Amino acid sequence: MRLLLSAAFVALATAPAMADEIRIAHIHDMTGALEAYAAQSQIGLMMGLEYATEGTMQVEGNDLVVTEYDSQLRPDLGRALLAQAFGDDGADIAVGPTSSGVALAMLPVAEEYERILLVEPAVADSITGADWNRYIFRTGRNSSQDAISNAIALGQEGVVIATLAQDYAFGRDGIAAFREALEGTPAQLVHEEYAPTDTTDFTAAAERIFNALQEHEGDRRLFVIWAGGNNPMSRIQAMDPGRFGIQMATGGNILPAMVSFRDFPGMEGATYYYYEIPQNPVNQWFVEQHMERYGTPPDFFTAGGMAAGIAIVEALRASGGSTDAEDLITAMEGMHFETPKGEMWFRAEDHQAMQSMYHFRIAIHDGVEWAVPELVREITPDMMDIPIRNQ
């Protein structure tokens, strides 16, 4: 579906005649286990473009045109769609995808066509690490930012930790980064467990984790990294890990997933975004407008999509409206921009967006259907030594 965005938000009389187009391809997993994430990302992207252009949906007299593509969680399809967008459909910039596996397949296409791929929200470190190229930027957080912030939240004296994650790039990169981050804390990582993404029976995995943790004295935690469906948190909690003195721990998630977090009052971790935490003008507009339009607060990946939209507009302004990749790279390296989370900036070395994370503690509020991640402290970029992994 191709959308001429200016027509949606500004009267035709205000649009300059014969304006050129800047074409943005949004490739995301609209079908499959991550479709809720994709839907949020699309809403956020559109709101970010709207906010940053003050509703005109134009930059330097050029109309912003977005085309959506469904990569369906298939790396081969994501790669083909990006080639189609750049080669046949004339896209100047691409955004996405949702899945890290799809993203890794897409990276070489950006290099082949010498056009910018702004990765949002795929997380794997290797995207801005071992598999990176100079045409890749990322507004989404990476595995190291997730891991280090959670290590700061959990890595206290006397804590022993086991992990459970999905057996693909997102899960393995996440645990590798978490393991590395914990090395700088007094906590001890004693066991790692990986499961296929379609696992529904976690009995055997949980028993191995319980046995490993029981071999160690201390404050026992099971830290879970899981994306999409089949989240094991409630299933494992039903096995009563508390009888072994084991507490669950995880990062933040989308609001529907956090309904199940009501089973874990007091659980701590670190999150990318929760709509009540950041206090800044961008987030105030974002929350108010999202509530007015959709009747719900903005969510985890809506915020990321908005950050991507704002970054695109700011980059195009800085390049004087040029979509030439060299001009955009010059504009974007080191570029600071305001988002619902506050200020972000693209690190010049690997084009990863530096950003705050939030240490939370789960609370149950009357009248709120999901568990509320109350802020313990903001974990600012200067508190996280995020490795540069593309060297």
mmCIF file of C-alpha atoms in Angstrom:
data_model
loop_
_atom_site.group_PDB
_atom_site.id
_atom_site.type_symbol
_atom_site.label_atom_id
_atom_site.label_comp_id
_atom_site.label_asym_id
_atom_site.label_seq_id
_atom_site.Cartn_x
_atom_site.Cartn_y
_atom_site.Cartn_z
ATOM 1 C CA MET A 1 0.000 0.000 0.000
ATOM 2 C CA ARG A 2 1.446 3.363 -1.046
ATOM 3 C CA LEU A 3 0.589 6.414 0.990
ATOM 4 C CA LEU A 4 1.110 10.023 -0.030
ATOM 5 C CA LEU A 5 1.449 11.289 3.500
ATOM 6 C CA SER A 6 0.960 14.992 2.868
ATOM 7 C CA ALA A 7 -2.570 14.328 1.638
ATOM 8 C CA ALA A 8 -3.422 12.704 4.949
ATOM 9 C CA PHE A 9 -2.364 15.549 7.156
ATOM 10 C CA VAL A 10 -2.421 18.854 5.292
ATOM 11 C CA ALA A 11 -4.878 20.509 2.921
ATOM 12 C CA LEU A 12 -3.925 20.345 -0.733
ATOM 13 C CA ALA A 13 -4.012 24.115 -0.949
ATOM 14 C CA THR A 14 -1.001 24.330 1.333
ATOM 15 C CA ALA A 15 1.137 21.856 -0.637
ATOM 16 C CA PRO A 16 3.571 23.404 -3.111
ATOM 17 C CA ALA A 17 2.826 22.631 -6.725
ATOM 18 C CA MET A 18 5.026 20.056 -8.459
ATOM 19 C CA ALA A 19 6.788 19.075 -5.248
ATOM 20 C CA ASP A 20 9.248 16.220 -5.629
ATOM 21 C CA GLU A 21 8.916 13.010 -3.657
ATOM 22 C CA ILE A 22 11.215 11.424 -1.119
ATOM 23 C CA ARG A 23 10.303 7.763 -1.049
ATOM 24 C CA ILE A 24 10.590 5.771 2.166
ATOM 25 C CA ALA A 25 10.213 1.987 2.133
ATOM 26 C CA HIS A 26 8.998 0.465 5.401
ATOM 27 C CA ILE A 27 9.769 -3.252 5.374
ATOM 28 C CA HIS A 28 8.440 -5.036 8.425
ATOM 29 C CA ASP A 29 6.947 -8.334 9.520
ATOM 30 C CA MET A 30 3.244 -7.592 9.163
ATOM 31 C CA THR A 31 2.484 -11.330 9.152
ATOM 32 C CA GLY A 32 3.665 -13.783 11.796
ATOM 33 C CA ALA A 33 4.634 -13.833 15.456
ATOM 34 C CA LEU A 34 5.926 -10.236 15.455
ATOM 35 C CA GLU A 35 2.966 -8.624 13.676
ATOM 36 C CA ALA A 36 1.952 -6.665 16.798
ATOM 37 C CA TYR A 37 5.431 -5.144 16.903
ATOM 38 C CA ALA A 38 5.221 -4.294 13.191
ATOM 39 C CA ALA A 39 1.853 -2.587 13.552
ATOM 40 C CA GLN A 40 3.174 -0.424 16.377
ATOM 41 C CA SER A 41 6.295 0.428 14.410
ATOM 42 C CA GLN A 42 4.248 1.631 11.441
ATOM 43 C CA ILE A 43 2.014 3.864 13.580
ATOM 44 C CA GLY A 44 5.058 5.306 15.304
ATOM 45 C CA LEU A 45 6.900 5.943 12.050
ATOM 46 C CA MET A 46 3.972 7.904 10.655
ATOM 47 C CA MET A 47 3.581 9.907 13.859
ATOM 48 C CA GLY A 48 7.313 10.654 13.918
ATOM 49 C CA LEU A 49 7.245 11.976 10.355
ATOM 50 C CA GLU A 50 4.177 14.048 11.197
ATOM 51 C CA TYR A 51 5.654 15.472 14.391
ATOM 52 C CA ALA A 52 9.034 16.332 12.894
ATOM 53 C CA THR A 53 7.473 18.071 9.872
ATOM 54 C CA GLU A 54 4.830 19.849 11.998
ATOM 55 C CA GLY A 55 2.100 18.108 10.044
ATOM 56 C CA THR A 56 3.217 19.141 6.549
ATOM 57 C CA MET A 57 4.786 15.758 5.713
ATOM 58 C CA GLN A 58 7.353 17.640 3.634
ATOM 59 C CA VAL A 59 11.069 18.294 3.904
ATOM 60 C CA GLU A 60 12.670 21.049 1.816
ATOM 61 C CA GLY A 61 9.571 21.119 -0.403
ATOM 62 C CA ASN A 62 9.599 17.370 -1.011
ATOM 63 C CA ASP A 63 6.597 15.201 -0.163
ATOM 64 C CA LEU A 64 7.378 12.197 2.015
ATOM 65 C CA VAL A 65 5.901 9.036 0.505
ATOM 66 C CA VAL A 66 5.868 5.768 2.465
ATOM 67 C CA THR A 67 5.401 2.319 0.958
ATOM 68 C CA GLU A 68 4.840 -0.687 3.235
ATOM 69 C CA TYR A 69 6.177 -4.170 2.493
ATOM 70 C CA ASP A 70 5.456 -7.368 4.451
ATOM 71 C CA SER A 71 8.600 -9.452 5.047
ATOM 72 C CA GLN A 72 6.576 -12.156 6.859
ATOM 73 C CA LEU A 73 9.495 -13.102 9.165
ATOM 74 C CA ARG A 74 11.306 -14.548 6.129
ATOM 75 C CA PRO A 75 14.923 -13.421 5.624
ATOM 76 C CA ASP A 76 14.847 -14.318 1.922
ATOM 77 C CA LEU A 77 11.688 -12.284 1.393
ATOM 78 C CA GLY A 78 13.020 -9.305 3.346
ATOM 79 C CA ARG A 79 16.134 -9.283 1.199
ATOM 80 C CA ALA A 80 14.086 -9.500 -2.014
ATOM 81 C CA LEU A 81 11.675 -6.776 -0.926
ATOM 82 C CA LEU A 82 14.475 -4.363 -0.091
ATOM 83 C CA ALA A 83 16.027 -4.996 -3.506
ATOM 84 C CA GLN A 84 12.620 -4.365 -5.071
ATOM 85 C CA ALA A 85 12.138 -1.179 -3.060
ATOM 86 C CA PHE A 86 15.539 0.228 -4.020
ATOM 87 C CA GLY A 87 15.772 -1.217 -7.521
ATOM 88 C CA ASP A 88 12.243 -1.136 -8.955
ATOM 89 C CA ASP A 89 10.223 1.179 -6.714
ATOM 90 C CA GLY A 90 12.729 4.017 -6.395
ATOM 91 C CA ALA A 91 12.923 4.127 -2.597
ATOM 92 C CA ASP A 92 15.445 6.665 -1.331
ATOM 93 C CA ILE A 93 15.578 5.375 2.260
ATOM 94 C CA ALA A 94 14.371 2.174 3.911
ATOM 95 C CA VAL A 95 13.216 1.529 7.482
ATOM 96 C CA GLY A 96 12.832 -1.799 9.282
ATOM 97 C CA PRO A 97 12.585 -4.666 9.781
ATOM 98 C CA THR A 98 11.075 -6.209 12.913
ATOM 99 C CA SER A 99 13.052 -9.456 13.031
ATOM 100 C CA SER A 100 16.811 -9.576 13.543
ATOM 101 C CA GLY A 101 17.068 -12.562 11.211
ATOM 102 C CA VAL A 102 15.355 -10.616 8.439
ATOM 103 C CA ALA A 103 17.510 -7.562 9.137
ATOM 104 C CA LEU A 104 20.742 -9.508 8.768
ATOM 105 C CA ALA A 105 19.625 -10.711 5.341
ATOM 106 C CA MET A 106 18.798 -7.142 4.288
ATOM 107 C CA LEU A 107 22.061 -5.457 5.278
ATOM 108 C CA PRO A 108 24.051 -6.406 2.139
ATOM 109 C CA VAL A 109 21.269 -5.057 -0.085
ATOM 110 C CA ALA A 110 21.696 -1.564 1.360
ATOM 111 C CA GLU A 111 25.403 -1.771 0.603
ATOM 112 C CA GLU A 112 24.778 -3.091 -2.917
ATOM 113 C CA TYR A 113 22.406 -0.231 -3.762
ATOM 114 C CA GLU A 114 24.340 2.336 -1.688
ATOM 115 C CA ARG A 115 21.243 3.585 0.107
ATOM 116 C CA ILE A 116 20.432 4.073 3.767
ATOM 117 C CA LEU A 117 18.684 1.346 5.754
ATOM 118 C CA LEU A 118 17.521 2.693 9.112
ATOM 119 C CA VAL A 119 17.065 -0.388 11.292
ATOM 120 C CA GLU A 120 14.066 -0.232 13.630
ATOM 121 C CA PRO A 121 13.300 -2.212 15.759
ATOM 122 C CA ALA A 122 15.488 -5.337 15.112
ATOM 123 C CA VAL A 123 17.857 -5.755 18.056
ATOM 124 C CA ALA A 124 20.730 -8.188 17.372
ATOM 125 C CA ASP A 125 24.172 -6.732 18.073
ATOM 126 C CA SER A 126 25.514 -8.115 14.804
ATOM 127 C CA ILE A 127 23.360 -5.632 12.841
ATOM 128 C CA THR A 128 25.611 -2.788 13.961
ATOM 129 C CA GLY A 129 28.423 -5.233 14.715
ATOM 130 C CA ALA A 130 29.999 -8.006 12.684
ATOM 131 C CA ASP A 131 27.514 -7.750 9.775
ATOM 132 C CA TRP A 132 27.330 -3.948 9.628
ATOM 133 C CA ASN A 133 28.149 -1.751 6.665
ATOM 134 C CA ARG A 134 28.347 2.025 6.409
ATOM 135 C CA TYR A 135 24.827 2.375 4.961
ATOM 136 C CA ILE A 136 23.270 0.957 8.145
ATOM 137 C CA PHE A 137 21.968 3.182 10.949
ATOM 138 C CA ARG A 138 19.811 2.061 13.864
ATOM 139 C CA THR A 139 17.402 4.003 16.086
ATOM 140 C CA GLY A 140 16.320 0.807 17.867
ATOM 141 C CA ARG A 141 18.251 -0.331 20.882
ATOM 142 C CA ASN A 142 20.751 -3.155 20.371
ATOM 143 C CA SER A 143 21.289 -6.327 22.376
ATOM 144 C CA SER A 144 24.121 -4.726 24.334
ATOM 145 C CA GLN A 145 21.945 -1.822 25.454
ATOM 146 C CA ASP A 146 19.277 -4.291 26.585
ATOM 147 C CA ALA A 147 21.863 -6.500 28.281
ATOM 148 C CA ILE A 148 23.950 -3.861 29.992
ATOM 149 C CA SER A 149 20.917 -2.031 31.362
ATOM 150 C CA ASN A 150 19.517 -5.298 32.731
ATOM 151 C CA ALA A 151 22.923 -6.186 34.152
ATOM 152 C CA ILE A 152 22.966 -2.823 35.934
ATOM 153 C CA ALA A 153 19.479 -3.519 37.280
ATOM 154 C CA LEU A 154 20.162 -7.122 38.377
ATOM 155 C CA GLY A 155 23.901 -7.403 38.899
ATOM 156 C CA GLN A 156 24.090 -7.025 42.671
ATOM 157 C CA GLU A 157 26.241 -8.768 45.286
ATOM 158 C CA GLY A 158 25.093 -12.325 46.018
ATOM 159 C CA VAL A 159 22.905 -12.654 42.907
ATOM 160 C CA VAL A 160 23.171 -15.863 40.840
ATOM 161 C CA ILE A 161 21.504 -15.885 37.448
ATOM 162 C CA ALA A 162 20.372 -18.408 34.860
ATOM 163 C CA THR A 163 19.079 -17.337 31.460
ATOM 164 C CA LEU A 164 16.491 -18.565 28.991
ATOM 165 C CA ALA A 165 16.329 -17.209 25.441
ATOM 166 C CA GLN A 166 15.159 -18.043 21.948
ATOM 167 C CA ASP A 167 17.589 -20.003 19.820
ATOM 168 C CA TYR A 168 18.235 -17.482 17.048
ATOM 169 C CA ALA A 169 20.172 -14.252 16.532
ATOM 170 C CA PHE A 170 18.035 -12.106 18.851
ATOM 171 C CA GLY A 171 18.250 -14.519 21.779
ATOM 172 C CA ARG A 172 21.866 -15.602 21.377
ATOM 173 C CA ASP A 173 23.183 -12.081 20.786
ATOM 174 C CA GLY A 174 21.164 -10.881 23.756
ATOM 175 C CA ILE A 175 22.552 -13.488 26.133
ATOM 176 C CA ALA A 176 26.104 -13.024 24.848
ATOM 177 C CA ALA A 177 25.854 -9.309 25.571
ATOM 178 C CA PHE A 178 24.223 -9.948 28.951
ATOM 179 C CA ARG A 179 26.979 -12.402 29.897
ATOM 180 C CA GLU A 180 29.631 -9.868 28.933
ATOM 181 C CA ALA A 181 27.877 -7.093 30.854
ATOM 182 C CA LEU A 182 27.534 -9.183 34.014
ATOM 183 C CA GLU A 183 31.302 -9.711 34.108
ATOM 184 C CA GLY A 184 31.604 -6.163 35.386
ATOM 185 C CA THR A 185 29.207 -6.761 38.304
ATOM 186 C CA PRO A 186 29.314 -8.860 41.501
ATOM 187 C CA ALA A 187 26.574 -11.166 40.152
ATOM 188 C CA GLN A 188 27.319 -14.624 38.731
ATOM 189 C CA LEU A 189 25.869 -16.202 35.572
ATOM 190 C CA VAL A 190 25.661 -19.956 36.189
ATOM 191 C CA HIS A 191 23.555 -21.429 33.376
ATOM 192 C CA GLU A 192 22.301 -20.611 29.856
ATOM 193 C CA GLU A 193 19.318 -22.270 28.220
ATOM 194 C CA TYR A 194 18.080 -21.810 24.630
ATOM 195 C CA ALA A 195 14.787 -22.983 23.147
ATOM 196 C CA PRO A 196 13.275 -22.905 19.637
ATOM 197 C CA THR A 197 10.970 -19.952 19.016
ATOM 198 C CA ASP A 198 7.949 -22.248 18.628
ATOM 199 C CA THR A 199 8.469 -24.055 21.947
ATOM 200 C CA THR A 200 5.303 -24.479 24.001
ATOM 201 C CA ASP A 201 6.456 -27.015 26.616
ATOM 202 C CA PHE A 202 9.205 -25.574 28.799
ATOM 203 C CA THR A 203 9.189 -28.336 31.416
ATOM 204 C CA ALA A 204 12.555 -29.864 30.560
ATOM 205 C CA ALA A 205 14.260 -26.500 30.103
ATOM 206 C CA ALA A 206 12.868 -25.223 33.405
ATOM 207 C CA GLU A 207 14.023 -28.328 35.271
ATOM 208 C CA ARG A 208 17.560 -27.883 33.956
ATOM 209 C CA ILE A 209 17.494 -24.246 35.008
ATOM 210 C CA PHE A 210 16.111 -25.028 38.479
ATOM 211 C CA ASN A 211 18.745 -27.717 39.028
ATOM 212 C CA ALA A 212 21.570 -25.425 37.946
ATOM 213 C CA LEU A 213 20.463 -22.599 40.222
ATOM 214 C CA GLN A 214 20.009 -24.897 43.223
ATOM 215 C CA GLU A 215 23.703 -25.711 43.059
ATOM 216 C CA HIS A 216 24.483 -22.140 44.118
ATOM 217 C CA GLU A 217 23.697 -20.183 47.253
ATOM 218 C CA GLY A 218 22.437 -16.639 46.916
ATOM 219 C CA ASP A 219 19.657 -14.552 45.426
ATOM 220 C CA ARG A 220 18.583 -16.788 42.530
ATOM 221 C CA ARG A 221 17.171 -15.168 39.372
ATOM 222 C CA LEU A 222 15.970 -16.575 36.058
ATOM 223 C CA PHE A 223 16.434 -13.896 33.396
ATOM 224 C CA VAL A 224 14.319 -14.422 30.257
ATOM 225 C CA ILE A 225 14.849 -12.874 26.817
ATOM 226 C CA TRP A 226 11.895 -13.669 24.551
ATOM 227 C CA ALA A 227 10.197 -11.904 21.623
ATOM 228 C CA GLY A 228 6.764 -12.527 20.159
ATOM 229 C CA GLY A 229 4.466 -15.435 21.007
ATOM 230 C CA ASN A 230 4.927 -18.420 23.324
ATOM 231 C CA ASN A 231 6.504 -16.313 26.055
ATOM 232 C CA PRO A 232 7.531 -18.817 28.759
ATOM 233 C CA MET A 233 7.307 -16.531 31.794
ATOM 234 C CA SER A 234 3.859 -17.577 33.047
ATOM 235 C CA ARG A 235 4.373 -21.243 32.177
ATOM 236 C CA ILE A 236 7.557 -21.369 34.228
ATOM 237 C CA GLN A 237 5.985 -19.401 37.064
ATOM 238 C CA ALA A 238 3.228 -22.049 37.153
ATOM 239 C CA MET A 239 5.970 -24.579 37.962
ATOM 240 C CA ASP A 240 6.549 -22.656 41.229
ATOM 241 C CA PRO A 241 10.214 -21.656 40.977
ATOM 242 C CA GLY A 242 9.709 -19.839 44.267
ATOM 243 C CA ARG A 243 9.922 -23.163 46.100
ATOM 244 C CA PHE A 244 13.609 -23.119 45.158
ATOM 245 C CA GLY A 245 14.033 -19.453 46.029
ATOM 246 C CA ILE A 246 14.085 -18.495 42.343
ATOM 247 C CA GLN A 247 12.662 -15.166 41.156
ATOM 248 C CA MET A 248 11.821 -14.359 37.534
ATOM 249 C CA ALA A 249 13.425 -11.386 35.778
ATOM 250 C CA THR A 250 13.129 -9.926 32.287
ATOM 251 C CA GLY A 251 13.250 -6.715 30.314
ATOM 252 C CA GLY A 252 10.257 -4.650 29.291
ATOM 253 C CA ASN A 253 7.715 -5.621 26.666
ATOM 254 C CA ILE A 254 4.601 -4.413 24.869
ATOM 255 C CA LEU A 255 1.556 -3.694 27.016
ATOM 256 C CA PRO A 256 -0.437 -6.819 26.033
ATOM 257 C CA ALA A 257 2.505 -8.992 27.075
ATOM 258 C CA MET A 258 2.814 -7.086 30.338
ATOM 259 C CA VAL A 259 -0.648 -8.215 31.407
ATOM 260 C CA SER A 260 1.016 -11.484 32.403
ATOM 261 C CA PHE A 261 3.611 -9.528 34.394
ATOM 262 C CA ARG A 262 0.895 -8.977 37.009
ATOM 263 C CA ASP A 263 1.955 -12.421 38.263
ATOM 264 C CA PHE A 264 5.365 -10.947 39.171
ATOM 265 C CA PRO A 265 4.917 -7.994 41.564
ATOM 266 C CA GLY A 266 8.269 -6.592 42.590
ATOM 267 C CA MET A 267 10.097 -8.104 39.604
ATOM 268 C CA GLU A 268 12.943 -5.903 38.403
ATOM 269 C CA GLY A 269 14.606 -5.398 35.065
ATOM 270 C CA ALA A 270 15.346 -2.717 32.497
ATOM 271 C CA THR A 271 13.133 -1.505 29.681
ATOM 272 C CA TYR A 272 13.425 0.500 26.487
ATOM 273 C CA TYR A 273 10.230 2.530 26.966
ATOM 274 C CA TYR A 274 7.082 2.890 29.022
ATOM 275 C CA TYR A 275 4.855 5.796 28.181
ATOM 276 C CA GLU A 276 4.677 7.272 31.698
ATOM 277 C CA ILE A 277 8.447 7.311 32.297
ATOM 278 C CA PRO A 278 10.039 9.919 29.970
ATOM 279 C CA GLN A 279 9.198 13.505 30.789
ATOM 280 C CA ASN A 280 9.810 15.678 27.727
ATOM 281 C CA PRO A 281 7.779 17.650 25.146
ATOM 282 C CA VAL A 282 8.074 15.009 22.413
ATOM 283 C CA ASN A 283 6.703 12.265 24.645
ATOM 284 C CA GLN A 284 3.956 14.542 25.948
ATOM 285 C CA TRP A 285 2.738 15.194 22.368
ATOM 286 C CA PHE A 286 3.157 11.512 21.496
ATOM 287 C CA VAL A 287 1.120 10.213 24.436
ATOM 288 C CA GLU A 288 -1.632 12.804 24.044
ATOM 289 C CA GLN A 289 -2.009 12.261 20.303
ATOM 290 C CA HIS A 290 -1.866 8.477 20.527
ATOM 291 C CA MET A 291 -4.518 8.440 23.242
ATOM 292 C CA GLU A 292 -6.726 10.774 21.203
ATOM 293 C CA ARG A 293 -6.393 8.776 17.976
ATOM 294 C CA TYR A 294 -6.280 5.183 19.208
ATOM 295 C CA GLY A 295 -7.730 5.254 22.720
ATOM 296 C CA THR A 296 -4.635 3.610 24.180
ATOM 297 C CA PRO A 297 -1.209 4.848 25.260
ATOM 298 C CA PRO A 298 1.717 4.429 22.873
ATOM 299 C CA ASP A 299 3.679 1.256 23.343
ATOM 300 C CA PHE A 300 7.211 -0.091 23.197
ATOM 301 C CA PHE A 301 7.613 -0.260 19.423
ATOM 302 C CA THR A 302 5.431 2.748 18.671
ATOM 303 C CA ALA A 303 8.068 4.846 20.424
ATOM 304 C CA GLY A 304 10.796 3.258 18.322
ATOM 305 C CA GLY A 305 8.918 3.911 15.099
ATOM 306 C CA MET A 306 8.465 7.538 16.088
ATOM 307 C CA ALA A 307 12.190 7.891 16.814
ATOM 308 C CA ALA A 308 12.918 6.532 13.327
ATOM 309 C CA GLY A 309 10.520 8.988 11.691
ATOM 310 C CA ILE A 310 12.049 11.938 13.529
ATOM 311 C CA ALA A 311 15.576 10.789 12.646
ATOM 312 C CA ILE A 312 14.703 10.597 8.942
ATOM 313 C CA VAL A 313 13.325 14.136 8.886
ATOM 314 C CA GLU A 314 16.245 15.569 10.839
ATOM 315 C CA ALA A 315 18.728 13.828 8.547
ATOM 316 C CA LEU A 316 16.991 15.118 5.415
ATOM 317 C CA ARG A 317 16.944 18.634 6.829
ATOM 318 C CA ALA A 318 20.638 18.405 7.661
ATOM 319 C CA SER A 319 21.393 17.199 4.120
ATOM 320 C CA GLY A 320 19.392 20.040 2.598
ATOM 321 C CA GLY A 321 16.827 17.569 1.274
ATOM 322 C CA SER A 322 19.417 15.433 -0.476
ATOM 323 C CA THR A 323 18.774 11.680 -0.457
ATOM 324 C CA ASP A 324 22.271 10.873 -1.706
ATOM 325 C CA ALA A 325 23.704 8.310 0.699
ATOM 326 C CA GLU A 326 27.003 10.143 1.133
ATOM 327 C CA ASP A 327 25.187 13.343 2.068
ATOM 328 C CA LEU A 328 22.961 11.460 4.510
ATOM 329 C CA ILE A 329 25.877 9.607 6.098
ATOM 330 C CA THR A 330 27.650 12.916 6.638
ATOM 331 C CA ALA A 331 24.494 14.369 8.169
ATOM 332 C CA MET A 332 23.675 11.373 10.365
ATOM 333 C CA GLU A 333 27.040 10.471 11.857
ATOM 334 C CA GLY A 334 27.023 12.107 15.274
ATOM 335 C CA MET A 335 23.568 13.609 14.677
ATOM 336 C CA HIS A 336 21.560 14.411 17.834
ATOM 337 C CA PHE A 337 17.759 14.323 17.692
ATOM 338 C CA GLU A 338 14.881 14.456 20.162
ATOM 339 C CA THR A 339 12.588 11.436 20.584
ATOM 340 C CA PRO A 340 9.880 10.278 23.001
ATOM 341 C CA LYS A 341 12.731 8.899 25.118
ATOM 342 C CA GLY A 342 14.616 12.175 25.096
ATOM 343 C CA GLU A 343 17.801 12.867 23.173
ATOM 344 C CA MET A 344 19.400 10.196 20.999
ATOM 345 C CA TRP A 345 22.454 10.430 18.793
ATOM 346 C CA PHE A 346 24.054 8.201 16.182
ATOM 347 C CA ARG A 347 27.493 7.056 17.240
ATOM 348 C CA ALA A 348 29.856 7.759 14.342
ATOM 349 C CA GLU A 349 31.766 4.490 14.634
ATOM 350 C CA ASP A 350 28.847 2.073 14.099
ATOM 351 C CA HIS A 351 25.767 4.291 13.598
ATOM 352 C CA GLN A 352 24.057 2.856 16.684
ATOM 353 C CA ALA A 353 21.721 5.298 18.426
ATOM 354 C CA MET A 354 22.885 6.067 21.955
ATOM 355 C CA GLN A 355 19.906 6.343 24.304
ATOM 356 C CA SER A 356 18.668 5.950 27.856
ATOM 357 C CA MET A 357 17.157 2.773 29.283
ATOM 358 C CA TYR A 358 15.023 2.478 32.422
ATOM 359 C CA HIS A 359 15.487 0.299 35.510
ATOM 360 C CA PHE A 360 11.986 -0.681 36.622
ATOM 361 C CA ARG A 361 10.189 -2.519 39.408
ATOM 362 C CA ILE A 362 6.812 -4.108 38.641
ATOM 363 C CA ALA A 363 3.816 -2.707 40.524
ATOM 364 C CA ILE A 364 0.130 -3.572 40.324
ATOM 365 C CA HIS A 365 -2.195 -0.571 39.964
ATOM 366 C CA ASP A 366 -5.946 -0.744 40.401
ATOM 367 C CA GLY A 367 -7.756 -0.129 37.140
ATOM 368 C CA VAL A 368 -4.691 -0.879 34.968
ATOM 369 C CA GLU A 369 -4.928 -4.208 33.175
ATOM 370 C CA TRP A 370 -1.172 -4.613 32.692
ATOM 371 C CA ALA A 371 1.606 -4.560 35.250
ATOM 372 C CA VAL A 372 3.209 -1.132 35.610
ATOM 373 C CA PRO A 373 7.012 -0.869 35.316
ATOM 374 C CA GLU A 374 7.625 1.868 37.840
ATOM 375 C CA LEU A 375 10.853 3.780 37.370
ATOM 376 C CA VAL A 376 13.677 2.958 39.766
ATOM 377 C CA ARG A 377 16.238 5.042 37.894
ATOM 378 C CA GLU A 378 17.072 6.202 34.399
ATOM 379 C CA ILE A 379 20.123 4.435 33.009
ATOM 380 C CA THR A 380 21.703 7.133 30.872
ATOM 381 C CA PRO A 381 24.107 6.459 27.969
ATOM 382 C CA ASP A 382 27.117 7.522 30.039
ATOM 383 C CA MET A 383 26.298 4.730 32.534
ATOM 384 C CA MET A 384 26.499 2.043 29.818
ATOM 385 C CA ASP A 385 29.761 1.133 28.124
ATOM 386 C CA ILE A 386 28.223 -0.079 24.868
ATOM 387 C CA PRO A 387 30.856 -2.046 22.912
ATOM 388 C CA ILE A 388 31.722 -1.121 19.350
ATOM 389 C CA ARG A 389 31.504 -4.479 17.608
ATOM 390 C CA ASN A 390 31.993 -3.646 13.922
ATOM 391 C CA GLN A 391 35.762 -3.303 13.999
#
